Coordinates of N, CA and C in Angstrom, one line a residue:
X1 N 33.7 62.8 -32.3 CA 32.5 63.6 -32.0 C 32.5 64.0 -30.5
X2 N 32.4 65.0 -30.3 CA 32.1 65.6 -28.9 C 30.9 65.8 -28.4
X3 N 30.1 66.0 -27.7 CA 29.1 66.3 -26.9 C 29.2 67.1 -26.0
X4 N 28.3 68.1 -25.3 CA 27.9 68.6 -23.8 C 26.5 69.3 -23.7
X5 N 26.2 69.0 -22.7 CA 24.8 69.4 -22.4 C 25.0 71.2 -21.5
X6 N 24.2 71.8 -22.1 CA 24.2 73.3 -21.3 C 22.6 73.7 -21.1
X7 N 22.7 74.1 -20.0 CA 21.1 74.6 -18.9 C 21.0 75.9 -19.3
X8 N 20.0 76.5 -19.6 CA 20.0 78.1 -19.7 C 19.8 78.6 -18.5
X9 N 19.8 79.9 -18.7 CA 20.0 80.6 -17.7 C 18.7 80.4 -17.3
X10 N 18.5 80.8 -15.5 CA 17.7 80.2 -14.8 C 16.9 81.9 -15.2
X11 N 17.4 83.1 -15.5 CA 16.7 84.3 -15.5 C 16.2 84.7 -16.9
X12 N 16.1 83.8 -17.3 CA 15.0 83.6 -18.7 C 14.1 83.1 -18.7
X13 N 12.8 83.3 -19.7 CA 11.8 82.9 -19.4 C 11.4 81.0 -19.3
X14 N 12.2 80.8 -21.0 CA 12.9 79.2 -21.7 C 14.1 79.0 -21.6
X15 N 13.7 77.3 -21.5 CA 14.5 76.8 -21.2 C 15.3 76.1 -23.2
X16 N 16.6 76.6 -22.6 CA 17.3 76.1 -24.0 C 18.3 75.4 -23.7
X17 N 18.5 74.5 -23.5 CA 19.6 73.5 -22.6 C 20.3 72.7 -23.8
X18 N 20.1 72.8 -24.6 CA 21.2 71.4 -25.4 C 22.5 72.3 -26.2
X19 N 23.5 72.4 -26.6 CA 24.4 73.0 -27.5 C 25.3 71.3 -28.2
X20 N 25.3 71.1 -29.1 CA 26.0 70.4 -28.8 C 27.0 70.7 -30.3
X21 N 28.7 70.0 -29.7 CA 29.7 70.4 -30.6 C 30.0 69.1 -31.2
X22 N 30.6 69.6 -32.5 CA 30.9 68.6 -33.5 C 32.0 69.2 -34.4
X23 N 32.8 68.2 -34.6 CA 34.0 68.5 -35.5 C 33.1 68.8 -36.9
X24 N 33.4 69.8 -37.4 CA 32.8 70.0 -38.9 C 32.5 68.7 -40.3
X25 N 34.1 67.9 -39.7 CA 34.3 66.8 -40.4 C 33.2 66.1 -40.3
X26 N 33.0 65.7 -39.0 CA 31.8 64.5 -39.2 C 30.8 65.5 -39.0
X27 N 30.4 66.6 -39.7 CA 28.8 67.0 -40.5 C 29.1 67.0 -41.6
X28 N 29.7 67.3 -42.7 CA 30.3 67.9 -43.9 C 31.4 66.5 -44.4
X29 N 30.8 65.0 -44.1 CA 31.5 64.3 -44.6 C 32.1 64.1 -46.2
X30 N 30.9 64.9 -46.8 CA 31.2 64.1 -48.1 C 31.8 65.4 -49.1
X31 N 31.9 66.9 -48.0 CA 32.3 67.9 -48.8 C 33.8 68.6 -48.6
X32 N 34.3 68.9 -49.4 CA 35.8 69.2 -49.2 C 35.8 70.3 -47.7
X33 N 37.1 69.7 -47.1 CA 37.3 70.3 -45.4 C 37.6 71.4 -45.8
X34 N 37.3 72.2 -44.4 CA 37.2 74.0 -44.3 C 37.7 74.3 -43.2
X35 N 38.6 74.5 -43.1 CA 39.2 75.1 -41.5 C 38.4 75.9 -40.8
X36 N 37.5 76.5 -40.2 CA 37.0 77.6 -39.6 C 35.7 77.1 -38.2
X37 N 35.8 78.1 -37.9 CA 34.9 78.0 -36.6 C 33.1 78.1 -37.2
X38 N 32.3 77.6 -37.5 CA 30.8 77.6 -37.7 C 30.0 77.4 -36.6
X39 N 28.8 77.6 -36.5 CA 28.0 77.9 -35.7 C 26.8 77.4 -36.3
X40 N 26.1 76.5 -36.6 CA 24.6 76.1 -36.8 C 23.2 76.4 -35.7
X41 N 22.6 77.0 -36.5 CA 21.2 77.4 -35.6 C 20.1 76.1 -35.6
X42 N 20.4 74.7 -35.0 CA 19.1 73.9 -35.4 C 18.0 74.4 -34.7
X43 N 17.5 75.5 -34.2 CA 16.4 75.5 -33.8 C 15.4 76.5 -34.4
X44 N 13.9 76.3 -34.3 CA 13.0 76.8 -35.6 C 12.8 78.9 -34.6
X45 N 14.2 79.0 -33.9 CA 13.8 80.9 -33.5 C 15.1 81.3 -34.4
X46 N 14.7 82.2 -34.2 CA 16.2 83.6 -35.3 C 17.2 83.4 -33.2
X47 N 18.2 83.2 -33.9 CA 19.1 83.9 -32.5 C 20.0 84.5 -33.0
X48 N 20.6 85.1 -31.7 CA 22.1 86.3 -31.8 C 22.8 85.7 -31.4
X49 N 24.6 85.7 -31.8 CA 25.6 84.8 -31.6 C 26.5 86.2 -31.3
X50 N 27.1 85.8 -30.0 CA 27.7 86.9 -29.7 C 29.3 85.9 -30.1
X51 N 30.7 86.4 -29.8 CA 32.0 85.2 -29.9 C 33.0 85.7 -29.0
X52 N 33.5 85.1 -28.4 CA 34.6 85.7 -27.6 C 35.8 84.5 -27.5
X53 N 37.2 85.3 -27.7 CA 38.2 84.3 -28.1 C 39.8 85.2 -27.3
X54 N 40.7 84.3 -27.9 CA 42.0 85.2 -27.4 C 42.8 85.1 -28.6
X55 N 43.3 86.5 -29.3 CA 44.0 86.5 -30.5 C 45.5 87.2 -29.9
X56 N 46.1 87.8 -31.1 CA 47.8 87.7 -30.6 C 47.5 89.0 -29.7
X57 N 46.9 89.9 -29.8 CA 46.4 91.1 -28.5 C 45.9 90.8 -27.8
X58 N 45.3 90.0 -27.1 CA 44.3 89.4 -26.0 C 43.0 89.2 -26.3
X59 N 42.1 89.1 -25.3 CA 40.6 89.0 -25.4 C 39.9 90.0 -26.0
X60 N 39.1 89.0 -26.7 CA 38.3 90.2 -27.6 C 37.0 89.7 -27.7
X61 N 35.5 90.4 -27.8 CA 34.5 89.7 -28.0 C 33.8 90.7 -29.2
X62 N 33.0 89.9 -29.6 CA 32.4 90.2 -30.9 C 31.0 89.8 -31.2
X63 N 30.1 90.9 -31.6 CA 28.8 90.2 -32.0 C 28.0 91.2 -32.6
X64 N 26.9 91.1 -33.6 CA 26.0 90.2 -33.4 C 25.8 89.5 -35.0
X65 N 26.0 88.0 -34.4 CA 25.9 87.3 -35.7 C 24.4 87.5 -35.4
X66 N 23.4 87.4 -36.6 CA 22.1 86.9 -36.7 C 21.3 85.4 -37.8
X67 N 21.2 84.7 -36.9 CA 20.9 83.5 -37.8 C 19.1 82.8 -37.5
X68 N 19.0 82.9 -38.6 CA 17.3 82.3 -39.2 C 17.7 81.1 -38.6
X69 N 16.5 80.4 -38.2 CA 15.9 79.0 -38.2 C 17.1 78.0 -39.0
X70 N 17.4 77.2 -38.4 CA 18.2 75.9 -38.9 C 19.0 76.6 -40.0
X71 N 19.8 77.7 -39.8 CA 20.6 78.2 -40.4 C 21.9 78.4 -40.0
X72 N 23.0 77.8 -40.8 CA 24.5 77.7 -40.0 C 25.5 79.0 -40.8
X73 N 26.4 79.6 -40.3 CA 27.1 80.8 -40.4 C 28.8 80.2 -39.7
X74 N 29.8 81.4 -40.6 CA 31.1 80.8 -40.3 C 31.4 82.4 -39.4
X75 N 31.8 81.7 -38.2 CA 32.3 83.3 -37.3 C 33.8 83.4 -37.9
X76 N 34.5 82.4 -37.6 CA 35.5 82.6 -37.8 C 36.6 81.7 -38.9
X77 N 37.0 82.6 -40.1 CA 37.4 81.9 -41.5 C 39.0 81.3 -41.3
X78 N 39.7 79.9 -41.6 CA 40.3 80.0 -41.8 C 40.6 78.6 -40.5
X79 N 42.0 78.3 -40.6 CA 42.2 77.3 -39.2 C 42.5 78.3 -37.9
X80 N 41.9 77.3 -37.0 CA 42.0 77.7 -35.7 C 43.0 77.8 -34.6
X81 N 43.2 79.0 -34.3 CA 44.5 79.3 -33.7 C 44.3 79.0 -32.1
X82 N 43.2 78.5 -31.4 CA 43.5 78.3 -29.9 C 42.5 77.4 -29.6
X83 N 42.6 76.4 -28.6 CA 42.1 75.8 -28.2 C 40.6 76.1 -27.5
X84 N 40.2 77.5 -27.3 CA 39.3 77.6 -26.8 C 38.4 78.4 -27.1
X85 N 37.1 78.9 -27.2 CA 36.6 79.9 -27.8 C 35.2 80.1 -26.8
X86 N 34.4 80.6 -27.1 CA 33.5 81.2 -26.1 C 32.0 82.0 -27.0
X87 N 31.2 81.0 -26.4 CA 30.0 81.6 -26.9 C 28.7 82.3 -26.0
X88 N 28.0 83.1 -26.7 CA 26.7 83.5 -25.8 C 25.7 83.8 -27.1
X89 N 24.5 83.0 -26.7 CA 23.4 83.2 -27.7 C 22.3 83.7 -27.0
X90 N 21.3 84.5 -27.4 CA 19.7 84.8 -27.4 C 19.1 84.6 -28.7
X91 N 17.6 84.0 -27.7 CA 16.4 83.3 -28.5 C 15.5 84.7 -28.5
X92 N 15.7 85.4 -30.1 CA 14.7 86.2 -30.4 C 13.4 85.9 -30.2
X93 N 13.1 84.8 -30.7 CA 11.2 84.5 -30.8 C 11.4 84.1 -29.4
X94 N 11.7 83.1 -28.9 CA 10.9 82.5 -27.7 C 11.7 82.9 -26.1
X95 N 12.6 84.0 -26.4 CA 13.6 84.4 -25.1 C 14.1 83.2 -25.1
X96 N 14.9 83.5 -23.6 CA 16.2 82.4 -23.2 C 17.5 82.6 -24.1
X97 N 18.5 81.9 -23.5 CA 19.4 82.0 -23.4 C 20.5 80.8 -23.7
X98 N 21.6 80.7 -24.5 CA 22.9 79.9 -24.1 C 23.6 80.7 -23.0
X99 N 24.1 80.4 -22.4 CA 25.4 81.2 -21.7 C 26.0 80.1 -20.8
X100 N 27.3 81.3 -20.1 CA 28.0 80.0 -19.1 C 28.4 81.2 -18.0
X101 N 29.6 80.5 -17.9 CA 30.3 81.0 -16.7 C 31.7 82.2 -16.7
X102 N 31.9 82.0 -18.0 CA 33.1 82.9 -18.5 C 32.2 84.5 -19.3
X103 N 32.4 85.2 -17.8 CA 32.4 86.4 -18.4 C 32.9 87.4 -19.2
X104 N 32.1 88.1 -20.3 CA 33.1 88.7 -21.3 C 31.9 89.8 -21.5
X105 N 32.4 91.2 -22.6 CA 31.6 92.2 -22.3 C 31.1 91.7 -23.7
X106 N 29.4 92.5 -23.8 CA 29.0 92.7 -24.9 C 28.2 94.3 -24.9
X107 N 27.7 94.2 -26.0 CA 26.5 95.2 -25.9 C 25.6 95.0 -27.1
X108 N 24.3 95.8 -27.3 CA 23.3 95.4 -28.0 C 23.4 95.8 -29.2
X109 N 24.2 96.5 -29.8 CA 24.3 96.5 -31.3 C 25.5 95.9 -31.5
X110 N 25.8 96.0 -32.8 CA 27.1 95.1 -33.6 C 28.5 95.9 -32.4
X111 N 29.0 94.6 -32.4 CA 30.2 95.3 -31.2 C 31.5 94.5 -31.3
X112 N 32.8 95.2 -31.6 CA 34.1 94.3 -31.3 C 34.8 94.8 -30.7
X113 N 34.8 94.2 -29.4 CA 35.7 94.6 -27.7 C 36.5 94.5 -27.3
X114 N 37.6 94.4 -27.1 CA 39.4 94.6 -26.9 C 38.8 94.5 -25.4
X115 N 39.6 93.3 -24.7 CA 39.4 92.9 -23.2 C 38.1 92.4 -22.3
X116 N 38.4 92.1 -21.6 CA 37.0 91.5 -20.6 C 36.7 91.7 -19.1
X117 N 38.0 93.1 -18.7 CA 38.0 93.4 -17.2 C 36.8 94.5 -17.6
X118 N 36.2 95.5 -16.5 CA 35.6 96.3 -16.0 C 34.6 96.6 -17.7
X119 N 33.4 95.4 -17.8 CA 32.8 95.6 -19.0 C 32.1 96.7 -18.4
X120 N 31.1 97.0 -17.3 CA 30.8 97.7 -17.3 C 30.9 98.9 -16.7
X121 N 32.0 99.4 -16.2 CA 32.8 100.4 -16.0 C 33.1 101.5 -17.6
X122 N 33.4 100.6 -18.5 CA 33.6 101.0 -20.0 C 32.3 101.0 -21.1
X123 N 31.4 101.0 -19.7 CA 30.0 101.5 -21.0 C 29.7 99.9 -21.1
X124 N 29.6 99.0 -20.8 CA 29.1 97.6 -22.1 C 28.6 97.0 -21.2
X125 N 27.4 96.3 -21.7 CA 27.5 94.6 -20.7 C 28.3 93.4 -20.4
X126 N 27.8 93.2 -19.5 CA 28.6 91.6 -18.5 C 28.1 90.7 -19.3
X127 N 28.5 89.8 -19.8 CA 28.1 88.2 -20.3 C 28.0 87.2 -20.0
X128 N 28.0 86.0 -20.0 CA 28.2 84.9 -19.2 C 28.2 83.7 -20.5
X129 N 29.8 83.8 -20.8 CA 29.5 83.1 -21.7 C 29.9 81.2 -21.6
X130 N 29.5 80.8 -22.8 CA 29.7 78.8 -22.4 C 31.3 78.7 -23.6
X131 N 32.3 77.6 -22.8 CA 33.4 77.2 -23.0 C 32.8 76.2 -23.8
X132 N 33.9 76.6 -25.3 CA 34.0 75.5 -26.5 C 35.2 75.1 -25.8
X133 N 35.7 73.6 -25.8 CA 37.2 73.4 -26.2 C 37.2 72.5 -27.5
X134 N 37.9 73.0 -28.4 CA 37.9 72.2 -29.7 C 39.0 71.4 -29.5
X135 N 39.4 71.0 -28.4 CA 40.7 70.0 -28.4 C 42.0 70.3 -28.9
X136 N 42.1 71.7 -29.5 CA 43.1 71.7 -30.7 C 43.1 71.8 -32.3
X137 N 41.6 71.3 -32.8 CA 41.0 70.7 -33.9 C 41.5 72.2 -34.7
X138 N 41.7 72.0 -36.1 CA 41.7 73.9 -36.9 C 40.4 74.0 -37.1
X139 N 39.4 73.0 -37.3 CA 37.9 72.9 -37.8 C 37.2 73.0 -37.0
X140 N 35.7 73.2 -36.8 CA 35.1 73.1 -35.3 C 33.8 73.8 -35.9
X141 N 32.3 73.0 -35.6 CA 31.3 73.7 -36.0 C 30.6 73.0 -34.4
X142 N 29.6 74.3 -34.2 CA 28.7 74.2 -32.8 C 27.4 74.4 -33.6
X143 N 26.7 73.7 -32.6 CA 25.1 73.3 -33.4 C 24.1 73.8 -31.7
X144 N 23.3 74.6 -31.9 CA 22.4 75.1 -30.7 C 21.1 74.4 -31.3
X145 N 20.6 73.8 -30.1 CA 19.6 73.0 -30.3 C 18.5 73.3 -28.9
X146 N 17.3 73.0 -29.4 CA 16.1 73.5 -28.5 C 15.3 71.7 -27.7
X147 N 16.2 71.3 -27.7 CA 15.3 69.6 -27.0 C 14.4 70.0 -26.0
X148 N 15.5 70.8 -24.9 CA 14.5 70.7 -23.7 C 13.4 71.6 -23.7
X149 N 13.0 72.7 -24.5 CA 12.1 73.5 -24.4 C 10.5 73.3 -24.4
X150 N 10.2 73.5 -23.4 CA 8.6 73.5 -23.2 C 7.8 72.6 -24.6
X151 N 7.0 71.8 -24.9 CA 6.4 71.9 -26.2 C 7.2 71.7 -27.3
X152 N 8.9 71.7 -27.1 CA 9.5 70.9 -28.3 C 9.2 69.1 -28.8
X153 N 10.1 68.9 -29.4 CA 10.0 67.4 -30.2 C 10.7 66.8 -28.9

């Protein structure tokens, strides 16, 4: 089992600091294994999952997943082909933000982006997204969690 702690962005309203990663395996003990990349929402807002990764053409980013309240979703089907993947979420009900430091382009409707130089020279926004490393694993589920938020548990 993996762990990391992530700070939201300081230019949001909330604070959403926890993401934390888990081999699928140890959530999904008792149910036949699934190769794929999943994404769990434990927190009680709807968020947007944007995905950014490197396939046999280069960098590509992709989005918008939309996920209810404690609702989990598979971005990507199948075993995993690279050690690293890249995420950026928004908190519909209460703002705020996951992000990181690895910028990649997005924009506000459903979007899949071939590269990550001059996003917005090409029309799109700048991202800032947070590094998965799945170690290598083909399986890999990330779970977004709301601890530190104002008024949470």
């Amino acid at each position: 089992m993996k762990a990391a702690l992530l700070t939201s962005s300081p230019r949001r309203r909330r604070s959403l600091a926890l993401a934390t990663f888990l081999a699928s395996g140890c959530l999904l003990a008792a149910s036949p294994a699934k190769a794929d990349l999943r994404l769990c929402n434990m927190t009680s807002s709807r968020v947007g999952i944007a995905l950014g990764y490197r396939d046999a053409q280069g960098w590509v980013t992709e989005g918008w997943w939309n996920l209810t309240a404690r609702a989990c979703e598979t971005l990507l089907k199948g075993q995993l082909g690279g050690r690293f993947y890249y995420i950026y979420a928004i908190d519909y009900d209460r703002g705020g933000e996951w992000s990181g430091r690895s910028f990649m382009c997005t924009r506000e409707r459903e979007f899949t982006i071939r590269g990550t130089e001059d996003c917005l020279a090409r029309g799109f926004d700048r991202s800032g997204f947070f590094e998965v490393d799945t170690g290598e694993q083909k399986s890999w589920t990330i779970q977004l969690t709301e601890t530190n938020r104002p008024g949470g548990p």
